[in-house]
PDB file of N, CA and C in Angstrom:
ATOM      1  N   UNK A   1     112.374 160.901 175.382  1.00 70.00           N
ATOM      2  CA  UNK A   1     113.018 161.498 174.783  1.00 70.00           C
ATOM      3  C   UNK A   1     112.766 162.887 174.370  1.00 70.00           C
ATOM      4  N   UNK A   2     112.513 164.842 174.934  1.00 70.00           N
ATOM      5  CA  UNK A   2     112.216 165.115 173.864  1.00 70.00           C
ATOM      6  C   UNK A   2     112.723 165.834 173.021  1.00 70.00           C
ATOM      7  N   UNK A   3     112.613 165.996 171.882  1.00 76.00           N
ATOM      8  CA  UNK A   3     113.048 166.447 169.980  1.00 76.00           C
ATOM      9  C   UNK A   3     113.836 167.717 170.995  1.00 76.00           C
ATOM     10  N   UNK A   4     114.867 168.295 169.982  1.00 80.00           N
ATOM     11  CA  UNK A   4     115.856 169.534 170.757  1.00 80.00           C
ATOM     12  C   UNK A   4     115.212 170.939 169.736  1.00 80.00           C
ATOM     13  N   UNK A   5     115.525 171.957 171.000  1.00 84.00           N
ATOM     14  CA  UNK A   5     114.454 173.016 170.036  1.00 84.00           C
ATOM     15  C   UNK A   5     115.275 173.492 168.823  1.00 84.00           C
ATOM     16  N   UNK A   6     113.762 173.792 167.566  1.00 89.00           N
ATOM     17  CA  UNK A   6     114.504 174.352 166.571  1.00 89.00           C
ATOM     18  C   UNK A   6     115.300 175.883 166.554  1.00 89.00           C
ATOM     19  N   UNK A   7     115.776 175.450 166.273  1.00 91.00           N
ATOM     20  CA  UNK A   7     117.361 177.077 165.616  1.00 91.00           C
ATOM     21  C   UNK A   7     116.043 178.306 165.042  1.00 91.00           C
ATOM     22  N   UNK A   8     116.315 179.632 165.656  1.00 93.00           N
ATOM     23  CA  UNK A   8     115.193 180.417 165.001  1.00 93.00           C
ATOM     24  C   UNK A   8     116.323 182.020 165.144  1.00 93.00           C
ATOM     25  N   UNK A   9     116.655 182.580 164.246  1.00 95.00           N
ATOM     26  CA  UNK A   9     116.970 184.010 164.352  1.00 95.00           C
ATOM     27  C   UNK A   9     115.955 184.356 165.105  1.00 95.00           C
ATOM     28  N   UNK A  10     114.659 184.230 165.341  1.00 94.00           N
ATOM     29  CA  UNK A  10     113.697 185.345 166.367  1.00 94.00           C
ATOM     30  C   UNK A  10     114.539 186.237 167.145  1.00 94.00           C
ATOM     31  N   UNK A  11     114.760 187.650 167.192  1.00 92.00           N
ATOM     32  CA  UNK A  11     114.509 188.287 168.219  1.00 92.00           C
ATOM     33  C   UNK A  11     113.693 188.906 169.237  1.00 92.00           C
ATOM     34  N   UNK A  12     111.781 188.300 168.833  1.00 92.00           N
ATOM     35  CA  UNK A  12     110.934 188.864 168.713  1.00 92.00           C
ATOM     36  C   UNK A  12     110.834 190.606 169.015  1.00 92.00           C
ATOM     37  N   UNK A  13     111.610 190.815 168.003  1.00 88.00           N
ATOM     38  CA  UNK A  13     110.855 192.292 167.254  1.00 88.00           C
ATOM     39  C   UNK A  13     110.114 192.066 166.170  1.00 88.00           C
ATOM     40  N   UNK A  14     109.513 191.849 166.175  1.00 89.00           N
ATOM     41  CA  UNK A  14     108.648 191.319 164.400  1.00 89.00           C
ATOM     42  C   UNK A  14     107.527 193.113 164.251  1.00 89.00           C
ATOM     43  N   UNK A  15     108.310 192.634 162.583  1.00 92.00           N
ATOM     44  CA  UNK A  15     107.707 194.218 161.922  1.00 92.00           C
ATOM     45  C   UNK A  15     108.952 193.747 160.659  1.00 92.00           C
ATOM     46  N   UNK A  16     107.365 193.371 160.047  1.00 94.00           N
ATOM     47  CA  UNK A  16     107.567 193.637 158.481  1.00 94.00           C
ATOM     48  C   UNK A  16     107.139 194.908 157.530  1.00 94.00           C
ATOM     49  N   UNK A  17     108.830 194.471 157.325  1.00 94.00           N
ATOM     50  CA  UNK A  17     109.357 195.855 156.399  1.00 94.00           C
ATOM     51  C   UNK A  17     108.531 195.227 154.882  1.00 94.00           C
ATOM     52  N   UNK A  18     106.991 195.411 154.442  1.00 94.00           N
ATOM     53  CA  UNK A  18     105.957 195.517 153.363  1.00 94.00           C
ATOM     54  C   UNK A  18     107.031 195.748 152.166  1.00 94.00           C
ATOM     55  N   UNK A  19     107.625 196.988 151.589  1.00 93.00           N
ATOM     56  CA  UNK A  19     107.905 197.139 150.060  1.00 93.00           C
ATOM     57  C   UNK A  19     109.995 195.903 150.532  1.00 93.00           C
ATOM     58  N   UNK A  20     110.767 195.763 151.711  1.00 93.00           N
ATOM     59  CA  UNK A  20     111.535 194.886 151.922  1.00 93.00           C
ATOM     60  C   UNK A  20     111.475 193.356 151.257  1.00 93.00           C
ATOM     61  N   UNK A  21     110.011 192.663 152.647  1.00 94.00           N
ATOM     62  CA  UNK A  21     109.299 192.008 151.952  1.00 94.00           C
ATOM     63  C   UNK A  21     109.974 191.039 153.264  1.00 94.00           C
ATOM     64  N   UNK A  22     111.010 191.813 154.490  1.00 95.00           N
ATOM     65  CA  UNK A  22     111.644 191.356 155.449  1.00 95.00           C
ATOM     66  C   UNK A  22     111.019 191.252 156.376  1.00 95.00           C
ATOM     67  N   UNK A  23     111.073 190.788 157.765  1.00 96.00           N
ATOM     68  CA  UNK A  23     111.501 191.147 159.155  1.00 96.00           C
ATOM     69  C   UNK A  23     112.295 192.033 159.769  1.00 96.00           C
ATOM     70  N   UNK A  24     112.259 193.197 160.389  1.00 94.00           N
ATOM     71  CA  UNK A  24     113.943 193.912 160.494  1.00 94.00           C
ATOM     72  C   UNK A  24     114.249 193.452 161.694  1.00 94.00           C
ATOM     73  N   UNK A  25     113.802 192.222 162.461  1.00 95.00           N
ATOM     74  CA  UNK A  25     114.054 191.748 163.362  1.00 95.00           C
ATOM     75  C   UNK A  25     115.645 190.513 163.751  1.00 95.00           C
ATOM     76  N   UNK A  26     114.214 189.914 161.959  1.00 96.00           N
ATOM     77  CA  UNK A  26     115.521 188.742 162.442  1.00 96.00           C
ATOM     78  C   UNK A  26     116.018 188.681 160.191  1.00 96.00           C
ATOM     79  N   UNK A  27     115.469 189.597 160.031  1.00 97.00           N
ATOM     80  CA  UNK A  27     115.733 189.339 158.175  1.00 97.00           C
ATOM     81  C   UNK A  27     115.336 188.174 157.330  1.00 97.00           C
ATOM     82  N   UNK A  28     114.065 187.513 157.822  1.00 98.00           N
ATOM     83  CA  UNK A  28     114.150 186.109 156.533  1.00 98.00           C
ATOM     84  C   UNK A  28     112.857 187.280 156.392  1.00 98.00           C
ATOM     85  N   UNK A  29     112.193 186.319 155.011  1.00 97.00           N
ATOM     86  CA  UNK A  29     111.484 186.833 154.882  1.00 97.00           C
ATOM     87  C   UNK A  29     109.858 186.209 155.266  1.00 97.00           C
ATOM     88  N   UNK A  30     108.885 186.479 154.503  1.00 95.00           N
ATOM     89  CA  UNK A  30     107.391 185.796 155.251  1.00 95.00           C
ATOM     90  C   UNK A  30     107.350 184.462 154.747  1.00 95.00           C
ATOM     91  N   UNK A  31     107.684 184.715 153.749  1.00 96.00           N
ATOM     92  CA  UNK A  31     107.503 183.054 153.559  1.00 96.00           C
ATOM     93  C   UNK A  31     108.757 181.866 154.829  1.00 96.00           C
ATOM     94  N   UNK A  32     109.951 182.211 154.468  1.00 97.00           N
ATOM     95  CA  UNK A  32     110.951 181.735 155.310  1.00 97.00           C
ATOM     96  C   UNK A  32     109.840 181.255 157.437  1.00 97.00           C
ATOM     97  N   UNK A  33     109.622 183.291 157.909  1.00 96.00           N
ATOM     98  CA  UNK A  33     109.231 182.802 159.009  1.00 96.00           C
ATOM     99  C   UNK A  33     107.609 181.894 158.958  1.00 96.00           C
ATOM    100  N   UNK A  34     107.238 182.216 158.157  1.00 95.00           N
ATOM    101  CA  UNK A  34     106.196 180.610 157.912  1.00 95.00           C
ATOM    102  C   UNK A  34     106.090 179.910 158.048  1.00 95.00           C
ATOM    103  N   UNK A  35     106.742 179.276 156.710  1.00 97.00           N
ATOM    104  CA  UNK A  35     107.558 177.396 156.931  1.00 97.00           C
ATOM    105  C   UNK A  35     108.608 177.407 157.506  1.00 97.00           C
ATOM    106  N   UNK A  36     109.520 177.884 158.869  1.00 96.00           N
ATOM    107  CA  UNK A  36     110.403 177.764 159.268  1.00 96.00           C
ATOM    108  C   UNK A  36     110.385 176.609 160.696  1.00 96.00           C
ATOM    109  N   UNK A  37     109.076 176.078 160.202  1.00 95.00           N
ATOM    110  CA  UNK A  37     109.429 174.840 161.541  1.00 95.00           C
ATOM    111  C   UNK A  37     109.041 173.414 160.211  1.00 95.00           C
ATOM    112  N   UNK A  38     108.488 173.642 158.639  1.00 96.00           N
ATOM    113  CA  UNK A  38     108.312 172.985 158.432  1.00 96.00           C
ATOM    114  C   UNK A  38     110.172 173.015 157.297  1.00 96.00           C
ATOM    115  N   UNK A  39     110.895 173.596 157.414  1.00 97.00           N
ATOM    116  CA  UNK A  39     112.707 173.289 157.021  1.00 97.00           C
ATOM    117  C   UNK A  39     113.290 171.975 157.867  1.00 97.00           C
ATOM    118  N   UNK A  40     114.404 171.664 156.862  1.00 96.00           N
ATOM    119  CA  UNK A  40     114.799 170.518 157.007  1.00 96.00           C
ATOM    120  C   UNK A  40     115.906 171.214 157.980  1.00 96.00           C
ATOM    121  N   UNK A  41     116.983 170.779 159.039  1.00 95.00           N
ATOM    122  CA  UNK A  41     118.067 171.504 159.265  1.00 95.00           C
ATOM    123  C   UNK A  41     118.674 172.629 158.333  1.00 95.00           C
ATOM    124  N   UNK A  42     119.427 171.681 156.983  1.00 96.00           N
ATOM    125  CA  UNK A  42     120.065 172.380 156.572  1.00 96.00           C
ATOM    126  C   UNK A  42     119.457 173.786 155.877  1.00 96.00           C
ATOM    127  N   UNK A  43     117.962 172.848 155.585  1.00 97.00           N
ATOM    128  CA  UNK A  43     117.994 174.685 155.242  1.00 97.00           C
ATOM    129  C   UNK A  43     117.800 175.452 155.696  1.00 97.00           C
ATOM    130  N   UNK A  44     117.477 175.486 156.811  1.00 97.00           N
ATOM    131  CA  UNK A  44     117.827 176.667 158.440  1.00 97.00           C
ATOM    132  C   UNK A  44     118.874 176.812 158.518  1.00 97.00           C
ATOM    133  N   UNK A  45     119.428 176.022 158.297  1.00 97.00           N
ATOM    134  CA  UNK A  45     121.092 176.661 158.428  1.00 97.00           C
ATOM    135  C   UNK A  45     121.585 177.897 157.118  1.00 97.00           C
ATOM    136  N   UNK A  46     121.352 177.525 156.405  1.00 98.00           N
ATOM    137  CA  UNK A  46     121.459 178.137 154.734  1.00 98.00           C
ATOM    138  C   UNK A  46     120.694 179.742 154.022  1.00 98.00           C
ATOM    139  N   UNK A  47     119.822 179.618 155.001  1.00 98.00           N
ATOM    140  CA  UNK A  47     119.166 180.900 156.156  1.00 98.00           C
ATOM    141  C   UNK A  47     119.885 180.870 156.549  1.00 98.00           C
ATOM    142  N   UNK A  48     119.750 180.957 157.967  1.00 97.00           N
ATOM    143  CA  UNK A  48     120.456 181.812 158.794  1.00 97.00           C
ATOM    144  C   UNK A  48     122.588 182.090 158.625  1.00 97.00           C
ATOM    145  N   UNK A  49     123.086 181.835 157.371  1.00 98.00           N
ATOM    146  CA  UNK A  49     124.508 182.233 157.065  1.00 98.00           C
ATOM    147  C   UNK A  49     123.419 183.576 155.785  1.00 98.00           C
ATOM    148  N   UNK A  50     122.849 183.478 155.361  1.00 98.00           N
ATOM    149  CA  UNK A  50     122.186 184.450 154.616  1.00 98.00           C
ATOM    150  C   UNK A  50     121.770 185.230 155.732  1.00 98.00           C
ATOM    151  N   UNK A  51     121.565 185.780 156.539  1.00 97.00           N
ATOM    152  CA  UNK A  51     120.810 186.691 157.484  1.00 97.00           C
ATOM    153  C   UNK A  51     121.927 187.922 157.127  1.00 97.00           C
ATOM    154  N   UNK A  52     122.393 187.812 157.838  1.00 97.00           N
ATOM    155  CA  UNK A  52     123.729 189.205 157.921  1.00 97.00           C
ATOM    156  C   UNK A  52     124.042 189.359 156.710  1.00 97.00           C
ATOM    157  N   UNK A  53     124.036 189.178 155.142  1.00 97.00           N
ATOM    158  CA  UNK A  53     124.064 189.301 154.713  1.00 97.00           C
ATOM    159  C   UNK A  53     123.383 190.623 154.275  1.00 97.00           C
ATOM    160  N   UNK A  54     121.867 189.576 154.713  1.00 96.00           N
ATOM    161  CA  UNK A  54     120.874 190.774 154.311  1.00 96.00           C
ATOM    162  C   UNK A  54     120.032 191.601 155.127  1.00 96.00           C
ATOM    163  N   UNK A  55     121.099 191.859 156.016  1.00 95.00           N
ATOM    164  CA  UNK A  55     120.886 193.016 157.310  1.00 95.00           C
ATOM    165  C   UNK A  55     121.681 194.157 156.964  1.00 95.00           C
ATOM    166  N   UNK A  56     123.402 193.361 155.806  1.00 95.00           N
ATOM    167  CA  UNK A  56     123.979 194.599 155.885  1.00 95.00           C
ATOM    168  C   UNK A  56     123.510 195.356 154.920  1.00 95.00           C
ATOM    169  N   UNK A  57     122.443 194.585 154.046  1.00 95.00           N
ATOM    170  CA  UNK A  57     121.225 194.553 152.422  1.00 95.00           C
ATOM    171  C   UNK A  57     120.961 195.677 152.753  1.00 95.00           C
ATOM    172  N   UNK A  58     120.047 195.510 153.336  1.00 95.00           N
ATOM    173  CA  UNK A  58     118.857 197.087 153.896  1.00 95.00           C
ATOM    174  C   UNK A  58     119.262 197.835 155.269  1.00 95.00           C
ATOM    175  N   UNK A  59     120.427 197.697 155.394  1.00 93.00           N
ATOM    176  CA  UNK A  59     120.636 199.251 156.369  1.00 93.00           C
ATOM    177  C   UNK A  59     121.168 200.082 155.042  1.00 93.00           C
ATOM    178  N   UNK A  60     122.045 199.639 154.243  1.00 93.00           N
ATOM    179  CA  UNK A  60     122.394 200.306 153.169  1.00 93.00           C
ATOM    180  C   UNK A  60     120.768 200.993 152.384  1.00 93.00           C
ATOM    181  N   UNK A  61     120.552 200.073 152.264  1.00 90.00           N
ATOM    182  CA  UNK A  61     119.278 200.504 151.309  1.00 90.00           C
ATOM    183  C   UNK A  61     118.797 201.816 151.850  1.00 90.00           C
ATOM    184  N   UNK A  62     118.893 201.551 154.213  1.00 86.00           N
ATOM    185  CA  UNK A  62     117.143 202.562 154.433  1.00 86.00           C
ATOM    186  C   UNK A  62     118.610 202.428 156.156  1.00 86.00           C
ATOM    187  N   UNK A  63     119.344 203.153 155.505  1.00 78.00           N
ATOM    188  CA  UNK A  63     120.661 204.198 156.278  1.00 78.00           C
ATOM    189  C   UNK A  63     118.829 204.823 157.423  1.00 78.00           C
ATOM    190  N   UNK A  64     119.665 204.531 158.979  1.00 71.00           N
ATOM    191  CA  UNK A  64     118.575 205.700 159.999  1.00 71.00           C
ATOM    192  C   UNK A  64     119.891 206.855 160.119  1.00 71.00           C
ATOM    193  N   UNK A  65     119.635 207.240 161.545  1.00 64.00           N
ATOM    194  CA  UNK A  65     120.674 208.987 162.388  1.00 64.00           C
ATOM    195  C   UNK A  65     121.505 207.409 162.654  1.00 64.00           C
ATOM    196  N   UNK A  66     122.786 208.471 161.516  1.00 52.00           N
ATOM    197  CA  UNK A  66     124.349 207.582 161.948  1.00 52.00           C
ATOM    198  C   UNK A  66     124.639 207.374 161.417  1.00 52.00           C
ATOM    199  N   UNK A  67     123.354 205.817 160.792  1.00 50.00           N
ATOM    200  CA  UNK A  67     123.919 204.862 159.536  1.00 50.00           C
ATOM    201  C   UNK A  67     122.766 203.604 160.277  1.00 50.00           C
ATOM    202  N   UNK A  68     122.444 204.056 161.402  1.00 53.00           N
ATOM    203  CA  UNK A  68     121.514 202.731 162.173  1.00 53.00           C
ATOM    204  C   UNK A  68     120.467 202.264 160.743  1.00 53.00           C
ATOM    205  N   UNK A  69     120.240 201.640 161.406  1.00 53.00           N
ATOM    206  CA  UNK A  69     119.165 200.772 160.533  1.00 53.00           C
ATOM    207  C   UNK A  69     118.127 201.436 161.182  1.00 53.00           C
ATOM    208  N   UNK A  70     116.976 201.958 160.286  1.00 50.00           N
ATOM    209  CA  UNK A  70     116.102 202.627 160.963  1.00 50.00           C
ATOM    210  C   UNK A  70     114.157 202.308 161.237  1.00 50.00           C
TER     211      UNK A  70
END
């Protein structure tokens, strides 16, 4: 029996904003990206729960045309 795949927020748009220290595709930190498969399910769920807030904060700090994330 194969183990269940690890849930990930990756959207295959990998660009790390060095000033923010975040991937602007999934909004994980460099540490989180590197350790993702090592985290427990609970740790990954906690990070996943924080991502919408990170995205909103990033969008507030980096508005593009018409308020979109640049």
